[in-house]
Amino acid sequence: MIVEIIPCLSDNYSYLIYERDTNIVSIVDPSEFKTCDKIIKKYKKLDFILNTHHHADHVDGNLKLKEKYNSKILGFNLDKDRIPGIDIYLEENQKHKIGNLEFEVIFIPGHTKGHIGFFFSKEKIIFTGDTLFSLGCGRVFEGTHEEMFNSLNKIKNLPLDTKIYCGHEYTKSNLNFCLAYDIKNNFLKKKEVDIQKKLNLNQPTVPSTLGEEIKTNIFLRCNDPELKQALGLKGSSEVEIFSKLRDLKDAF
Ligand code: ZN
Ligand code: FE
């Protein structure tokens, strides 16, 4: 499984997935036709379009790509009226094959009501859309803070060496937030050096791994006693801490 990162718009990532054995080409969240098509052209075909959620910056390339390549569009059943051109309705926990590659549908609502992640368990790769970012998480637009918290916990239970491919390059601003509130975290300081190096070279900071995120992403650390204390929220539940952090980040 080859994953090509396609930077789109100002800070979006679309991802091209290629499987050599079967010559199957897929794309996750085509933000825009032109930029994605420049990469797809090399392969001369596009079999599948996978959408994590219905927002325009993740589906705007759908219809033109489908028209040009006769691709099939896959999205969550709850979003069948909101994902342009959808052909195949996916269900929670369903396993689905594209060529020889198999992914599991992880239902992770919160950012939107029908948000899903695509987890390729054999390759240990997940596409998290706008739910989990490197060092951050998506804004809660359609769901509740508790739903978002539960969705992040679902991802947290995957193998630690799972690679995280997220929907946006928000890592730098997420890093600044983590540094402001998770001041004693030494892993974060190490991560800061890595991130700065990549950004200086104009490289994507993705993918990271789940193990790294659990050590450094403040939204995955609501169970950390030291962080709780630093926030002055020692007696609060994990979901209360998550909620507080989400509010602070929205205003950051
Ligand atoms: Zn979104
Ligand atoms: Fe987005």
PDB file of C-alpha atoms and ligand atoms in Angstrom:
ATOM      1  CA  MET A   1       0.000   0.000   0.000  1.00  0.00           C
ATOM      2  CA  ILE A   2       1.508   3.270  -1.149  1.00  0.00           C
ATOM      3  CA  VAL A   3       0.128   6.515   0.264  1.00  0.00           C
ATOM      4  CA  GLU A   4       0.858   9.766  -1.577  1.00  0.00           C
ATOM      5  CA  ILE A   5       0.225  12.947   0.332  1.00  0.00           C
ATOM      6  CA  ILE A   6      -1.510  15.621  -1.764  1.00  0.00           C
ATOM      7  CA  PRO A   7      -1.506  19.088  -0.179  1.00  0.00           C
ATOM      8  CA  CYS A   8      -4.682  20.939  -1.255  1.00  0.00           C
ATOM      9  CA  LEU A   9      -6.224  24.374  -0.672  1.00  0.00           C
ATOM     10  CA  SER A  10      -4.442  26.275   2.104  1.00  0.00           C
ATOM     11  CA  ASP A  11      -3.903  23.472   4.622  1.00  0.00           C
ATOM     12  CA  ASN A  12      -5.866  20.354   3.563  1.00  0.00           C
ATOM     13  CA  TYR A  13      -4.444  16.924   2.834  1.00  0.00           C
ATOM     14  CA  SER A  14      -5.929  14.514   0.319  1.00  0.00           C
ATOM     15  CA  TYR A  15      -4.318  11.084   0.101  1.00  0.00           C
ATOM     16  CA  LEU A  16      -3.844   8.836  -2.892  1.00  0.00           C
ATOM     17  CA  ILE A  17      -3.711   5.108  -2.129  1.00  0.00           C
ATOM     18  CA  TYR A  18      -2.112   2.783  -4.645  1.00  0.00           C
ATOM     19  CA  GLU A  19      -1.927  -0.987  -4.502  1.00  0.00           C
ATOM     20  CA  ARG A  20       0.583  -2.411  -6.935  1.00  0.00           C
ATOM     21  CA  ASP A  21      -0.660  -6.050  -7.008  1.00  0.00           C
ATOM     22  CA  THR A  22      -4.146  -5.179  -8.211  1.00  0.00           C
ATOM     23  CA  ASN A  23      -3.382  -1.771  -9.746  1.00  0.00           C
ATOM     24  CA  ILE A  24      -6.225  -0.234  -7.748  1.00  0.00           C
ATOM     25  CA  VAL A  25      -6.091   3.540  -7.231  1.00  0.00           C
ATOM     26  CA  SER A  26      -8.131   5.303  -4.565  1.00  0.00           C
ATOM     27  CA  ILE A  27      -8.229   8.747  -3.031  1.00  0.00           C
ATOM     28  CA  VAL A  28      -9.238   9.858   0.453  1.00  0.00           C
ATOM     29  CA  ASP A  29     -11.054  13.205   0.720  1.00  0.00           C
ATOM     30  CA  PRO A  30     -10.323  14.895  -2.617  1.00  0.00           C
ATOM     31  CA  SER A  31     -10.466  18.560  -1.584  1.00  0.00           C
ATOM     32  CA  GLU A  32     -10.263  19.915  -5.106  1.00  0.00           C
ATOM     33  CA  PHE A  33     -10.283  18.442  -8.598  1.00  0.00           C
ATOM     34  CA  LYS A  34      -7.254  20.083 -10.187  1.00  0.00           C
ATOM     35  CA  THR A  35      -4.598  19.436  -7.562  1.00  0.00           C
ATOM     36  CA  CYS A  36      -5.728  15.849  -7.024  1.00  0.00           C
ATOM     37  CA  ASP A  37      -5.971  15.153 -10.737  1.00  0.00           C
ATOM     38  CA  LYS A  38      -2.353  16.188 -11.276  1.00  0.00           C
ATOM     39  CA  ILE A  39      -1.328  13.217  -9.125  1.00  0.00           C
ATOM     40  CA  ILE A  40      -4.051  10.828 -10.340  1.00  0.00           C
ATOM     41  CA  LYS A  41      -3.028  11.406 -13.975  1.00  0.00           C
ATOM     42  CA  LYS A  42       0.214   9.489 -13.363  1.00  0.00           C
ATOM     43  CA  TYR A  43      -1.886   6.384 -12.635  1.00  0.00           C
ATOM     44  CA  LYS A  44      -4.341   7.036 -15.489  1.00  0.00           C
ATOM     45  CA  LYS A  45      -7.281   5.777 -13.399  1.00  0.00           C
ATOM     46  CA  LEU A  46      -9.170   6.303 -10.162  1.00  0.00           C
ATOM     47  CA  ASP A  47     -11.217   3.378  -8.889  1.00  0.00           C
ATOM     48  CA  PHE A  48     -12.481   4.647  -5.546  1.00  0.00           C
ATOM     49  CA  ILE A  49     -13.093   7.883  -3.681  1.00  0.00           C
ATOM     50  CA  LEU A  50     -13.283   7.548   0.120  1.00  0.00           C
ATOM     51  CA  ASN A  51     -14.851  10.368   2.132  1.00  0.00           C
ATOM     52  CA  THR A  52     -14.388  10.762   5.892  1.00  0.00           C
ATOM     53  CA  HIS A  53     -17.188  13.358   6.173  1.00  0.00           C
ATOM     54  CA  HIS A  54     -19.337  15.694   4.142  1.00  0.00           C
ATOM     55  CA  HIS A  55     -17.534  19.053   4.512  1.00  0.00           C
ATOM     56  CA  ALA A  56     -16.751  20.837   1.256  1.00  0.00           C
ATOM     57  CA  ASP A  57     -12.990  20.893   1.833  1.00  0.00           C
ATOM     58  CA  HIS A  58     -13.096  17.054   1.823  1.00  0.00           C
ATOM     59  CA  VAL A  59     -15.561  16.317  -0.983  1.00  0.00           C
ATOM     60  CA  ASP A  60     -15.274  19.149  -3.498  1.00  0.00           C
ATOM     61  CA  GLY A  61     -13.318  16.990  -5.966  1.00  0.00           C
ATOM     62  CA  ASN A  62     -15.861  14.129  -5.876  1.00  0.00           C
ATOM     63  CA  LEU A  63     -18.105  14.824  -8.848  1.00  0.00           C
ATOM     64  CA  LYS A  64     -15.496  15.948 -11.365  1.00  0.00           C
ATOM     65  CA  LEU A  65     -13.214  13.034 -10.534  1.00  0.00           C
ATOM     66  CA  LYS A  66     -16.121  10.590 -10.735  1.00  0.00           C
ATOM     67  CA  GLU A  67     -17.086  12.010 -14.099  1.00  0.00           C
ATOM     68  CA  LYS A  68     -13.559  11.810 -15.497  1.00  0.00           C
ATOM     69  CA  TYR A  69     -12.566   8.382 -14.146  1.00  0.00           C
ATOM     70  CA  ASN A  70     -15.915   6.683 -13.530  1.00  0.00           C
ATOM     71  CA  SER A  71     -14.902   6.136  -9.891  1.00  0.00           C
ATOM     72  CA  LYS A  72     -17.121   4.741  -7.147  1.00  0.00           C
ATOM     73  CA  ILE A  73     -17.643   6.996  -4.132  1.00  0.00           C
ATOM     74  CA  LEU A  74     -17.720   5.487  -0.634  1.00  0.00           C
ATOM     75  CA  GLY A  75     -19.107   7.252   2.436  1.00  0.00           C
ATOM     76  CA  PHE A  76     -21.001   6.632   5.656  1.00  0.00           C
ATOM     77  CA  ASN A  77     -24.672   5.633   5.359  1.00  0.00           C
ATOM     78  CA  LEU A  78     -25.794   8.474   7.666  1.00  0.00           C
ATOM     79  CA  ASP A  79     -24.300  10.950   5.187  1.00  0.00           C
ATOM     80  CA  LYS A  80     -25.853   9.490   2.050  1.00  0.00           C
ATOM     81  CA  ASP A  81     -27.680  12.762   1.392  1.00  0.00           C
ATOM     82  CA  ARG A  82     -24.670  14.960   2.070  1.00  0.00           C
ATOM     83  CA  ILE A  83     -21.792  13.300   0.220  1.00  0.00           C
ATOM     84  CA  PRO A  84     -21.863  14.333  -3.443  1.00  0.00           C
ATOM     85  CA  GLY A  85     -22.115  11.385  -5.845  1.00  0.00           C
ATOM     86  CA  ILE A  86     -22.035   8.675  -3.162  1.00  0.00           C
ATOM     87  CA  ASP A  87     -22.408   5.126  -4.551  1.00  0.00           C
ATOM     88  CA  ILE A  88     -21.531   2.789  -1.685  1.00  0.00           C
ATOM     89  CA  TYR A  89     -22.978   3.265   1.820  1.00  0.00           C
ATOM     90  CA  LEU A  90     -20.659   2.123   4.589  1.00  0.00           C
ATOM     91  CA  GLU A  91     -21.707   1.023   8.061  1.00  0.00           C
ATOM     92  CA  GLU A  92     -20.071   1.184  11.467  1.00  0.00           C
ATOM     93  CA  ASN A  93     -17.420  -1.526  11.998  1.00  0.00           C
ATOM     94  CA  GLN A  94     -17.949  -2.834   8.484  1.00  0.00           C
ATOM     95  CA  LYS A  95     -14.945  -4.306   6.735  1.00  0.00           C
ATOM     96  CA  HIS A  96     -14.653  -3.336   3.107  1.00  0.00           C
ATOM     97  CA  LYS A  97     -12.165  -4.252   0.409  1.00  0.00           C
ATOM     98  CA  ILE A  98     -10.655  -2.043  -2.272  1.00  0.00           C
ATOM     99  CA  GLY A  99      -8.645  -4.499  -4.361  1.00  0.00           C
ATOM    100  CA  ASN A 100      -6.715  -6.616  -1.886  1.00  0.00           C
ATOM    101  CA  LEU A 101      -6.628  -3.858   0.700  1.00  0.00           C
ATOM    102  CA  GLU A 102      -9.137  -4.084   3.506  1.00  0.00           C
ATOM    103  CA  PHE A 103     -10.246  -1.255   5.760  1.00  0.00           C
ATOM    104  CA  GLU A 104     -12.513  -1.130   8.757  1.00  0.00           C
ATOM    105  CA  VAL A 105     -15.064   1.671   9.133  1.00  0.00           C
ATOM    106  CA  ILE A 106     -14.509   3.402  12.473  1.00  0.00           C
ATOM    107  CA  PHE A 107     -17.513   5.576  13.353  1.00  0.00           C
ATOM    108  CA  ILE A 108     -16.121   8.700  15.036  1.00  0.00           C
ATOM    109  CA  PRO A 109     -18.864  11.359  15.330  1.00  0.00           C
ATOM    110  CA  GLY A 110     -18.401  14.766  16.957  1.00  0.00           C
ATOM    111  CA  HIS A 111     -16.947  17.035  14.265  1.00  0.00           C
ATOM    112  CA  THR A 112     -19.942  15.956  12.166  1.00  0.00           C
ATOM    113  CA  LYS A 113     -22.703  13.443  12.884  1.00  0.00           C
ATOM    114  CA  GLY A 114     -21.532  11.019  10.197  1.00  0.00           C
ATOM    115  CA  HIS A 115     -17.759  11.239  10.473  1.00  0.00           C
ATOM    116  CA  ILE A 116     -15.792   8.022   9.909  1.00  0.00           C
ATOM    117  CA  GLY A 117     -12.180   6.915   9.879  1.00  0.00           C
ATOM    118  CA  PHE A 118     -10.711   4.332   7.489  1.00  0.00           C
ATOM    119  CA  PHE A 119      -8.528   1.884   9.387  1.00  0.00           C
ATOM    120  CA  PHE A 120      -6.344  -0.467   7.333  1.00  0.00           C
ATOM    121  CA  SER A 121      -5.577  -2.954  10.093  1.00  0.00           C
ATOM    122  CA  LYS A 122      -3.019  -5.054   8.257  1.00  0.00           C
ATOM    123  CA  GLU A 123      -0.974  -2.021   7.210  1.00  0.00           C
ATOM    124  CA  LYS A 124      -1.739  -0.174  10.483  1.00  0.00           C
ATOM    125  CA  ILE A 125      -2.811   3.014   8.786  1.00  0.00           C
ATOM    126  CA  ILE A 126      -5.804   5.181   9.651  1.00  0.00           C
ATOM    127  CA  PHE A 127      -7.238   8.178   7.831  1.00  0.00           C
ATOM    128  CA  THR A 128      -8.804  10.325  10.538  1.00  0.00           C
ATOM    129  CA  GLY A 129     -10.227  13.269   8.554  1.00  0.00           C
ATOM    130  CA  ASP A 130     -11.102  16.136  10.908  1.00  0.00           C
ATOM    131  CA  THR A 131     -11.443  14.029  14.065  1.00  0.00           C
ATOM    132  CA  LEU A 132      -7.853  13.464  15.168  1.00  0.00           C
ATOM    133  CA  PHE A 133      -5.113  15.825  13.966  1.00  0.00           C
ATOM    134  CA  SER A 134      -1.467  15.717  14.852  1.00  0.00           C
ATOM    135  CA  LEU A 135      -1.388  17.331  18.326  1.00  0.00           C
ATOM    136  CA  GLY A 136      -5.036  18.308  18.117  1.00  0.00           C
ATOM    137  CA  CYS A 137      -8.586  17.326  17.307  1.00  0.00           C
ATOM    138  CA  GLY A 138     -11.357  18.750  15.158  1.00  0.00           C
ATOM    139  CA  ARG A 139     -13.852  21.341  16.275  1.00  0.00           C
ATOM    140  CA  VAL A 140     -17.123  19.923  17.521  1.00  0.00           C
ATOM    141  CA  PHE A 141     -19.675  21.213  15.012  1.00  0.00           C
ATOM    142  CA  GLU A 142     -22.547  18.731  14.940  1.00  0.00           C
ATOM    143  CA  GLY A 143     -22.029  16.426  17.897  1.00  0.00           C
ATOM    144  CA  THR A 144     -21.364  16.822  21.605  1.00  0.00           C
ATOM    145  CA  HIS A 145     -18.044  17.103  23.390  1.00  0.00           C
ATOM    146  CA  GLU A 146     -18.740  13.704  24.905  1.00  0.00           C
ATOM    147  CA  GLU A 147     -19.202  12.127  21.469  1.00  0.00           C
ATOM    148  CA  MET A 148     -15.914  13.617  20.289  1.00  0.00           C
ATOM    149  CA  PHE A 149     -14.174  12.379  23.436  1.00  0.00           C
ATOM    150  CA  ASN A 150     -15.536   8.857  22.863  1.00  0.00           C
ATOM    151  CA  SER A 151     -14.510   8.963  19.213  1.00  0.00           C
ATOM    152  CA  LEU A 152     -10.939   9.889  20.148  1.00  0.00           C
ATOM    153  CA  ASN A 153     -10.903   7.027  22.657  1.00  0.00           C
ATOM    154  CA  LYS A 154     -11.887   4.598  19.891  1.00  0.00           C
ATOM    155  CA  ILE A 155      -8.829   5.690  17.916  1.00  0.00           C
ATOM    156  CA  LYS A 156      -6.716   5.542  21.074  1.00  0.00           C
ATOM    157  CA  ASN A 157      -7.448   1.801  21.311  1.00  0.00           C
ATOM    158  CA  LEU A 158      -5.796   0.987  17.978  1.00  0.00           C
ATOM    159  CA  PRO A 159      -2.221  -0.380  17.899  1.00  0.00           C
ATOM    160  CA  LEU A 160       0.338   2.208  19.034  1.00  0.00           C
ATOM    161  CA  ASP A 161       2.348   1.968  15.811  1.00  0.00           C
ATOM    162  CA  THR A 162      -0.681   2.885  13.690  1.00  0.00           C
ATOM    163  CA  LYS A 163       0.163   5.706  11.298  1.00  0.00           C
ATOM    164  CA  ILE A 164      -2.199   8.681  11.506  1.00  0.00           C
ATOM    165  CA  TYR A 165      -3.038  10.467   8.257  1.00  0.00           C
ATOM    166  CA  CYS A 166      -5.244  13.441   9.120  1.00  0.00           C
ATOM    167  CA  GLY A 167      -7.198  15.963   7.075  1.00  0.00           C
ATOM    168  CA  HIS A 168      -5.260  19.158   7.754  1.00  0.00           C
ATOM    169  CA  GLU A 169      -1.804  20.582   8.363  1.00  0.00           C
ATOM    170  CA  TYR A 170      -2.723  22.215  11.670  1.00  0.00           C
ATOM    171  CA  THR A 171       0.241  20.809  13.558  1.00  0.00           C
ATOM    172  CA  LYS A 172       2.054  24.071  14.280  1.00  0.00           C
ATOM    173  CA  SER A 173      -0.902  25.879  15.828  1.00  0.00           C
ATOM    174  CA  ASN A 174      -1.889  22.701  17.679  1.00  0.00           C
ATOM    175  CA  LEU A 175       1.665  22.491  18.995  1.00  0.00           C
ATOM    176  CA  ASN A 176       1.446  26.044  20.350  1.00  0.00           C
ATOM    177  CA  PHE A 177      -1.720  25.155  22.227  1.00  0.00           C
ATOM    178  CA  CYS A 178      -0.207  21.970  23.689  1.00  0.00           C
ATOM    179  CA  LEU A 179       2.912  23.870  24.757  1.00  0.00           C
ATOM    180  CA  ALA A 180       0.793  26.518  26.496  1.00  0.00           C
ATOM    181  CA  TYR A 181      -1.180  24.052  28.629  1.00  0.00           C
ATOM    182  CA  ASP A 182       0.980  20.923  28.882  1.00  0.00           C
ATOM    183  CA  ILE A 183       4.056  22.754  30.095  1.00  0.00           C
ATOM    184  CA  LYS A 184       5.809  19.866  31.815  1.00  0.00           C
ATOM    185  CA  ASN A 185       5.615  17.448  28.891  1.00  0.00           C
ATOM    186  CA  ASN A 186       9.152  16.631  27.756  1.00  0.00           C
ATOM    187  CA  PHE A 187       7.993  14.494  24.810  1.00  0.00           C
ATOM    188  CA  LEU A 188       6.304  17.603  23.476  1.00  0.00           C
ATOM    189  CA  LYS A 189       9.563  19.547  23.482  1.00  0.00           C
ATOM    190  CA  LYS A 190      11.230  16.795  21.474  1.00  0.00           C
ATOM    191  CA  LYS A 191       8.303  16.737  19.072  1.00  0.00           C
ATOM    192  CA  GLU A 192       8.579  20.514  18.661  1.00  0.00           C
ATOM    193  CA  VAL A 193      12.100  20.119  17.241  1.00  0.00           C
ATOM    194  CA  ASP A 194      10.959  17.441  14.750  1.00  0.00           C
ATOM    195  CA  ILE A 195       7.990  19.504  13.615  1.00  0.00           C
ATOM    196  CA  GLN A 196      10.011  22.667  13.141  1.00  0.00           C
ATOM    197  CA  LYS A 197      12.587  20.763  11.085  1.00  0.00           C
ATOM    198  CA  LYS A 198       9.911  19.440   8.719  1.00  0.00           C
ATOM    199  CA  LEU A 199       8.148  22.777   8.399  1.00  0.00           C
ATOM    200  CA  ASN A 200      11.431  24.564   7.648  1.00  0.00           C
ATOM    201  CA  LEU A 201      11.932  22.130   4.757  1.00  0.00           C
ATOM    202  CA  ASN A 202       8.346  22.713   3.630  1.00  0.00           C
ATOM    203  CA  GLN A 203       7.487  19.070   4.340  1.00  0.00           C
ATOM    204  CA  PRO A 204       4.222  17.712   5.737  1.00  0.00           C
ATOM    205  CA  THR A 205       4.306  16.890   9.456  1.00  0.00           C
ATOM    206  CA  VAL A 206       2.062  13.884   8.746  1.00  0.00           C
ATOM    207  CA  PRO A 207       1.870  11.002   9.272  1.00  0.00           C
ATOM    208  CA  SER A 208       2.566  10.704  12.952  1.00  0.00           C
ATOM    209  CA  THR A 209       1.925   7.546  14.938  1.00  0.00           C
ATOM    210  CA  LEU A 210      -0.717   6.883  17.555  1.00  0.00           C
ATOM    211  CA  GLY A 211       1.997   6.191  20.133  1.00  0.00           C
ATOM    212  CA  GLU A 212       3.513   9.644  19.560  1.00  0.00           C
ATOM    213  CA  GLU A 213       0.098  11.304  19.690  1.00  0.00           C
ATOM    214  CA  ILE A 214      -0.793   9.630  22.986  1.00  0.00           C
ATOM    215  CA  LYS A 215       2.396  11.063  24.495  1.00  0.00           C
ATOM    216  CA  THR A 216       2.067  14.561  23.050  1.00  0.00           C
ATOM    217  CA  ASN A 217      -1.482  15.396  21.917  1.00  0.00           C
ATOM    218  CA  ILE A 218      -3.142  17.135  24.858  1.00  0.00           C
ATOM    219  CA  PHE A 219      -6.612  15.956  23.754  1.00  0.00           C
ATOM    220  CA  LEU A 220      -5.510  12.334  24.182  1.00  0.00           C
ATOM    221  CA  ARG A 221      -4.011  13.044  27.607  1.00  0.00           C
ATOM    222  CA  CYS A 222      -7.134  13.869  29.624  1.00  0.00           C
ATOM    223  CA  ASN A 223      -6.341  10.893  31.878  1.00  0.00           C
ATOM    224  CA  ASP A 224      -2.865  12.191  32.796  1.00  0.00           C
ATOM    225  CA  PRO A 225      -2.713  13.117  36.512  1.00  0.00           C
ATOM    226  CA  GLU A 226       0.027  15.733  36.036  1.00  0.00           C
ATOM    227  CA  LEU A 227      -1.872  17.448  33.257  1.00  0.00           C
ATOM    228  CA  LYS A 228      -5.043  17.434  35.367  1.00  0.00           C
ATOM    229  CA  GLN A 229      -3.160  19.126  38.159  1.00  0.00           C
ATOM    230  CA  ALA A 230      -1.508  21.662  35.864  1.00  0.00           C
ATOM    231  CA  LEU A 231      -4.960  22.629  34.561  1.00  0.00           C
ATOM    232  CA  GLY A 232      -6.264  22.990  38.118  1.00  0.00           C
ATOM    233  CA  LEU A 233      -8.865  20.295  37.379  1.00  0.00           C
ATOM    234  CA  LYS A 234      -7.750  17.499  39.658  1.00  0.00           C
ATOM    235  CA  GLY A 235     -11.272  16.467  40.672  1.00  0.00           C
ATOM    236  CA  SER A 236     -12.726  16.545  37.160  1.00  0.00           C
ATOM    237  CA  SER A 237     -13.605  13.575  34.986  1.00  0.00           C
ATOM    238  CA  GLU A 238     -11.724  12.873  31.767  1.00  0.00           C
ATOM    239  CA  VAL A 239     -14.599  14.053  29.616  1.00  0.00           C
ATOM    240  CA  GLU A 240     -14.861  17.295  31.630  1.00  0.00           C
ATOM    241  CA  ILE A 241     -11.181  17.925  31.041  1.00  0.00           C
ATOM    242  CA  PHE A 242     -11.591  17.203  27.348  1.00  0.00           C
ATOM    243  CA  SER A 243     -14.493  19.630  27.192  1.00  0.00           C
ATOM    244  CA  LYS A 244     -12.525  22.349  28.977  1.00  0.00           C
ATOM    245  CA  LEU A 245      -9.583  21.869  26.607  1.00  0.00           C
ATOM    246  CA  ARG A 246     -11.836  21.995  23.543  1.00  0.00           C
ATOM    247  CA  ASP A 247     -13.339  25.298  24.775  1.00  0.00           C
ATOM    248  CA  LEU A 248      -9.889  26.736  25.476  1.00  0.00           C
ATOM    249  CA  LYS A 249      -8.658  25.705  22.023  1.00  0.00           C
ATOM    250  CA  ASP A 250     -11.706  27.227  20.304  1.00  0.00           C
ATOM    251  CA  ALA A 251     -10.737  30.558  21.865  1.00  0.00           C
ATOM    252  CA  PHE A 252      -6.960  30.163  21.486  1.00  0.00           C
TER     253      PHE A 252
HETATM  254 ZN    ZN B   1     -14.446  19.119   8.414  1.00  0.00          ZN
HETATM  255 FE    FE B   2     -11.702  19.966   7.021  1.00  0.00          FE
END
